Amino acid sequence: MDIRLHNTLTREKQAFSPQNPLRVTMYVCGPTVYSYAHIGNARPPVAFDVLFRLLRLKYGAEHVVYAANITDVDDKIIAASAATGQPIAELTAHFERKYREDIGALGVIEPNVRPHATEHIQGMIEIISELVAKGHAYAGQHGVLFHVPSMADYGKLSGRNRDEMVAGARVEVDAGKRDPADFALWKAAKPAEPKEARWDSPWGEGRPGWHIECSAMAKAVLGETIDIHAGGLDLIFPHHENEIAQSECAHGKPMARYWLHNGFLSMDAEKMSKSLGNVKLIHDLLKLYSGETMRLALMSAHYRQPLDWTEALLTQSKATLDRLYNALRRMKDVEPADTGAPQGVLSALCDDLNTPLALAELSALASEANKSGVQDWPQIKGQMLAAGALLGLLQHDPDDWARGDAADARRIDAAVAARMAARKAKDFAEADRIRKELAAEGIEIMDGAHGSTWRRL
């Protein structure tokens, strides 16, 4: 089955065809590590983790190379280091570790490669030198700048006109610019900046501009032309537009064949603040919700569409997972068949990562499990687990998931066991009393050939 992806560059959905099916390459822009990551920062790693899983399924895990960078030199990092007195290397190592822990809790598979900007300074200098030699860049008053008019099709990714480019360019004002849209490739060191944030170059001490970092890292770990480059919608301009300009003018070939961008995540401050104090950090949200609940919430809308992050969304996501795990609990003594992911889930994900439809297909399997006989359970359970693995869900033991609050779960388990004992003793009045008492709490008891289980409604 073909994977079809919406390519920002061509503005249409296209069948994905890698340059080399034995080495499929994907690069996703990673974090600037100077503080804890906001929940909005989690959307790209979760969305493109689903794509990573899908590519591994189709081409084989050993044939997919996924890189997600770490930006560990930046204005904000320098400012945070100055404000806290913490050395830059120590500061960035700490927040990189926290970032990886946080998105790991969301079920994100660790990429094959995590290039760090500070490890690729020489590669950046080499690309800048090539651009200067070819007339696409020049030394200015405060470093080296890319000359935007030197690239005839600059702006092809974003489709922005000239005025929009100038207005939206994220560059420092430089009196030595030849054109208002020109952007920084190398920034000359300022006297107050620490030694650990400056490197020698043909243009004097300084550090790289933001955009050149990804051009150099992508080339170093994946090659001059990669299959997929992805990131948030906010990166289309100027970041990805400028990456294209740098890489293509230096190497004379496309930087990436497919460009993917996820939509924005908005925060419903009013609803979130009722009980969560408008919590925004992944780190803090994980104290209140499981990583799987947050992952499902992030996948509840199509990756290209906006997503409103609310308490109601998280509550609904938890309820959906409760229902899925309850279906698995009913089948816990059944050996799953080796079925692979069901066709409906695969079709949905192959159609530009349609996670809402894939989740609906998974939910339908849970309904089927609750209605069908034991003879159908091996097939259904196998499909549910395979679909869960592809989506990064259902990775917990169903009994552990149901317990949640361990003390409360033990109480409910004991009540269910007491009801079973009462039924065995033919004390049906007591059994019915326990059932009604639990029902009043929103607990449903499900009786089956293998005993009784319970779920929260």
mmCIF file of N, CA and C in Angstrom, residues 241-294:
data_model
loop_
_atom_site.group_PDB
_atom_site.id
_atom_site.type_symbol
_atom_site.label_atom_id
_atom_site.label_comp_id
_atom_site.label_asym_id
_atom_site.label_seq_id
_atom_site.Cartn_x
_atom_site.Cartn_y
_atom_site.Cartn_z
ATOM 1 N N GLU A 241 12.493 27.829 4.687
ATOM 2 C CA GLU A 241 12.771 28.547 3.445
ATOM 3 C C GLU A 241 14.263 28.849 3.340
ATOM 4 N N ASN A 242 14.852 29.253 4.453
ATOM 5 C CA ASN A 242 16.270 29.600 4.448
ATOM 6 C C ASN A 242 17.175 28.372 4.400
ATOM 7 N N GLU A 243 16.729 27.276 4.993
ATOM 8 C CA GLU A 243 17.478 26.024 4.856
ATOM 9 C C GLU A 243 17.580 25.631 3.389
ATOM 10 N N ILE A 244 16.447 25.711 2.681
ATOM 11 C CA ILE A 244 16.438 25.390 1.252
ATOM 12 C C ILE A 244 17.425 26.280 0.501
ATOM 13 N N ALA A 245 17.377 27.574 0.786
ATOM 14 C CA ALA A 245 18.257 28.522 0.090
ATOM 15 C C ALA A 245 19.728 28.162 0.312
ATOM 16 N N GLN A 246 20.100 27.931 1.554
ATOM 17 C CA GLN A 246 21.499 27.618 1.886
ATOM 18 C C GLN A 246 21.950 26.319 1.231
ATOM 19 N N SER A 247 21.169 25.266 1.444
ATOM 20 C CA SER A 247 21.567 23.939 0.989
ATOM 21 C C SER A 247 21.589 23.840 -0.528
ATOM 22 N N GLU A 248 20.539 24.366 -1.171
ATOM 23 C CA GLU A 248 20.452 24.211 -2.622
ATOM 24 C C GLU A 248 21.460 25.090 -3.357
ATOM 25 N N CYS A 249 21.708 26.281 -2.836
ATOM 26 C CA CYS A 249 22.712 27.146 -3.480
ATOM 27 C C CYS A 249 24.125 26.619 -3.258
ATOM 28 N N ALA A 250 24.359 25.948 -2.139
ATOM 29 C CA ALA A 250 25.690 25.392 -1.869
ATOM 30 C C ALA A 250 25.928 24.093 -2.631
ATOM 31 N N HIS A 251 24.903 23.225 -2.696
ATOM 32 C CA HIS A 251 25.109 21.883 -3.235
ATOM 33 C C HIS A 251 24.575 21.688 -4.648
ATOM 34 N N GLY A 252 23.733 22.617 -5.115
ATOM 35 C CA GLY A 252 23.211 22.505 -6.471
ATOM 36 C C GLY A 252 22.213 21.395 -6.664
ATOM 37 N N LYS A 253 21.524 21.000 -5.593
ATOM 38 C CA LYS A 253 20.508 19.943 -5.686
ATOM 39 C C LYS A 253 19.467 20.165 -4.594
ATOM 40 N N PRO A 254 18.275 19.571 -4.720
ATOM 41 C CA PRO A 254 17.234 19.779 -3.704
ATOM 42 C C PRO A 254 17.695 19.334 -2.318
ATOM 43 N N MET A 255 17.260 20.068 -1.301
ATOM 44 C CA MET A 255 17.603 19.667 0.064
ATOM 45 C C MET A 255 16.753 18.489 0.517
ATOM 46 N N ALA A 256 15.442 18.552 0.228
ATOM 47 C CA ALA A 256 14.526 17.485 0.624
ATOM 48 C C ALA A 256 13.458 17.328 -0.447
ATOM 49 N N ARG A 257 12.944 16.117 -0.593
ATOM 50 C CA ARG A 257 11.973 15.833 -1.637
ATOM 51 C C ARG A 257 10.538 15.999 -1.149
ATOM 52 N N TYR A 258 10.318 15.793 0.142
ATOM 53 C CA TYR A 258 8.989 15.958 0.733
ATOM 54 C C TYR A 258 9.129 16.821 1.985
ATOM 55 N N TRP A 259 8.314 17.870 2.047
ATOM 56 C CA TRP A 259 8.313 18.762 3.216
ATOM 57 C C TRP A 259 6.966 18.624 3.916
ATOM 58 N N LEU A 260 6.998 18.262 5.212
ATOM 59 C CA LEU A 260 5.774 18.055 5.982
ATOM 60 C C LEU A 260 5.729 19.028 7.153
ATOM 61 N N HIS A 261 4.543 19.554 7.440
ATOM 62 C CA HIS A 261 4.398 20.518 8.533
ATOM 63 C C HIS A 261 3.114 20.264 9.317
ATOM 64 N N ASN A 262 3.263 20.182 10.633
ATOM 65 C CA ASN A 262 2.087 19.998 11.492
ATOM 66 C C ASN A 262 1.470 21.335 11.867
ATOM 67 N N GLY A 263 0.162 21.309 12.149
ATOM 68 C CA GLY A 263 -0.572 22.518 12.510
ATOM 69 C C GLY A 263 -0.283 22.980 13.926
ATOM 70 N N PHE A 264 -0.791 24.147 14.251
ATOM 71 C CA PHE A 264 -0.562 24.742 15.564
ATOM 72 C C PHE A 264 -1.412 24.080 16.642
ATOM 73 N N LEU A 265 -0.921 24.148 17.862
ATOM 74 C CA LEU A 265 -1.694 23.744 19.030
ATOM 75 C C LEU A 265 -2.064 25.005 19.789
ATOM 76 N N SER A 266 -3.363 25.190 20.017
ATOM 77 C CA SER A 266 -3.811 26.372 20.764
ATOM 78 C C SER A 266 -4.208 25.951 22.172
ATOM 79 N N MET A 267 -4.066 26.864 23.103
ATOM 80 C CA MET A 267 -4.350 26.595 24.504
ATOM 81 C C MET A 267 -5.656 27.245 24.896
ATOM 82 N N ASP A 268 -6.623 26.415 25.337
ATOM 83 C CA ASP A 268 -7.890 26.960 25.820
ATOM 84 C C ASP A 268 -7.683 27.360 27.277
ATOM 85 N N ALA A 269 -7.247 28.586 27.472
ATOM 86 C CA ALA A 269 -6.840 29.040 28.804
ATOM 87 C C ALA A 269 -7.980 28.975 29.811
ATOM 88 N N GLU A 270 -9.182 29.330 29.377
ATOM 89 C CA GLU A 270 -10.302 29.359 30.319
ATOM 90 C C GLU A 270 -10.606 27.968 30.850
ATOM 91 N N LYS A 271 -10.706 26.996 29.951
ATOM 92 C CA LYS A 271 -11.045 25.646 30.389
ATOM 93 C C LYS A 271 -9.903 25.008 31.157
ATOM 94 N N MET A 272 -8.677 25.207 30.674
ATOM 95 C CA MET A 272 -7.550 24.573 31.338
ATOM 96 C C MET A 272 -7.330 25.130 32.745
ATOM 97 N N SER A 273 -7.630 26.383 32.931
ATOM 98 C CA SER A 273 -7.301 27.018 34.200
ATOM 99 C C SER A 273 -8.234 26.605 35.332
ATOM 100 N N LYS A 274 -9.355 25.987 35.026
ATOM 101 C CA LYS A 274 -10.311 25.623 36.068
ATOM 102 C C LYS A 274 -9.682 24.717 37.120
ATOM 103 N N SER A 275 -8.880 23.766 36.674
ATOM 104 C CA SER A 275 -8.291 22.865 37.666
ATOM 105 C C SER A 275 -6.787 22.696 37.498
ATOM 106 N N LEU A 276 -6.244 23.102 36.354
ATOM 107 C CA LEU A 276 -4.829 22.857 36.090
ATOM 108 C C LEU A 276 -3.967 24.100 36.158
ATOM 109 N N GLY A 277 -4.580 25.248 36.395
ATOM 110 C CA GLY A 277 -3.791 26.464 36.417
ATOM 111 C C GLY A 277 -3.179 26.772 35.066
ATOM 112 N N ASN A 278 -3.875 26.370 33.998
ATOM 113 C CA ASN A 278 -3.407 26.609 32.630
ATOM 114 C C ASN A 278 -1.999 26.039 32.414
ATOM 115 N N VAL A 279 -1.822 24.801 32.851
ATOM 116 C CA VAL A 279 -0.531 24.139 32.727
ATOM 117 C C VAL A 279 -0.160 23.989 31.258
ATOM 118 N N LYS A 280 1.085 24.324 30.918
ATOM 119 C CA LYS A 280 1.521 24.281 29.522
ATOM 120 C C LYS A 280 2.713 23.371 29.286
ATOM 121 N N LEU A 281 3.514 23.127 30.300
ATOM 122 C CA LEU A 281 4.735 22.362 30.098
ATOM 123 C C LEU A 281 4.446 20.867 30.090
ATOM 124 N N ILE A 282 5.095 20.143 29.179
ATOM 125 C CA ILE A 282 4.961 18.679 29.157
ATOM 126 C C ILE A 282 5.335 18.126 30.527
ATOM 127 N N HIS A 283 6.413 18.651 31.061
ATOM 128 C CA HIS A 283 6.954 18.198 32.344
ATOM 129 C C HIS A 283 5.897 18.262 33.453
ATOM 130 N N ASP A 284 5.120 19.335 33.479
ATOM 131 C CA ASP A 284 4.093 19.497 34.511
ATOM 132 C C ASP A 284 2.832 18.692 34.202
ATOM 133 N N LEU A 285 2.443 18.644 32.934
ATOM 134 C CA LEU A 285 1.250 17.891 32.559
ATOM 135 C C LEU A 285 1.402 16.404 32.862
ATOM 136 N N LEU A 286 2.627 15.902 32.770
ATOM 137 C CA LEU A 286 2.863 14.487 33.040
ATOM 138 C C LEU A 286 2.646 14.122 34.508
ATOM 139 N N LYS A 287 2.588 15.123 35.360
ATOM 140 C CA LYS A 287 2.273 14.870 36.767
ATOM 141 C C LYS A 287 0.775 14.660 36.960
ATOM 142 N N LEU A 288 -0.014 15.060 35.964
ATOM 143 C CA LEU A 288 -1.462 15.007 36.067
ATOM 144 C C LEU A 288 -2.099 13.975 35.145
ATOM 145 N N TYR A 289 -1.426 13.689 34.030
ATOM 146 C CA TYR A 289 -1.966 12.753 33.045
ATOM 147 C C TYR A 289 -0.865 11.797 32.604
ATOM 148 N N SER A 290 -1.272 10.588 32.223
ATOM 149 C CA SER A 290 -0.298 9.637 31.706
ATOM 150 C C SER A 290 0.200 10.115 30.341
ATOM 151 N N GLY A 291 1.413 9.674 29.992
ATOM 152 C CA GLY A 291 1.952 10.026 28.691
ATOM 153 C C GLY A 291 1.085 9.518 27.556
ATOM 154 N N GLU A 292 0.491 8.334 27.716
ATOM 155 C CA GLU A 292 -0.358 7.775 26.660
ATOM 156 C C GLU A 292 -1.619 8.606 26.463
ATOM 157 N N THR A 293 -2.174 9.102 27.556
ATOM 158 C CA THR A 293 -3.353 9.963 27.442
ATOM 159 C C THR A 293 -3.010 11.221 26.652
ATOM 160 N N MET A 294 -1.870 11.810 26.946
ATOM 161 C CA MET A 294 -1.456 13.017 26.234
ATOM 162 C C MET A 294 -1.130 12.713 24.776
#
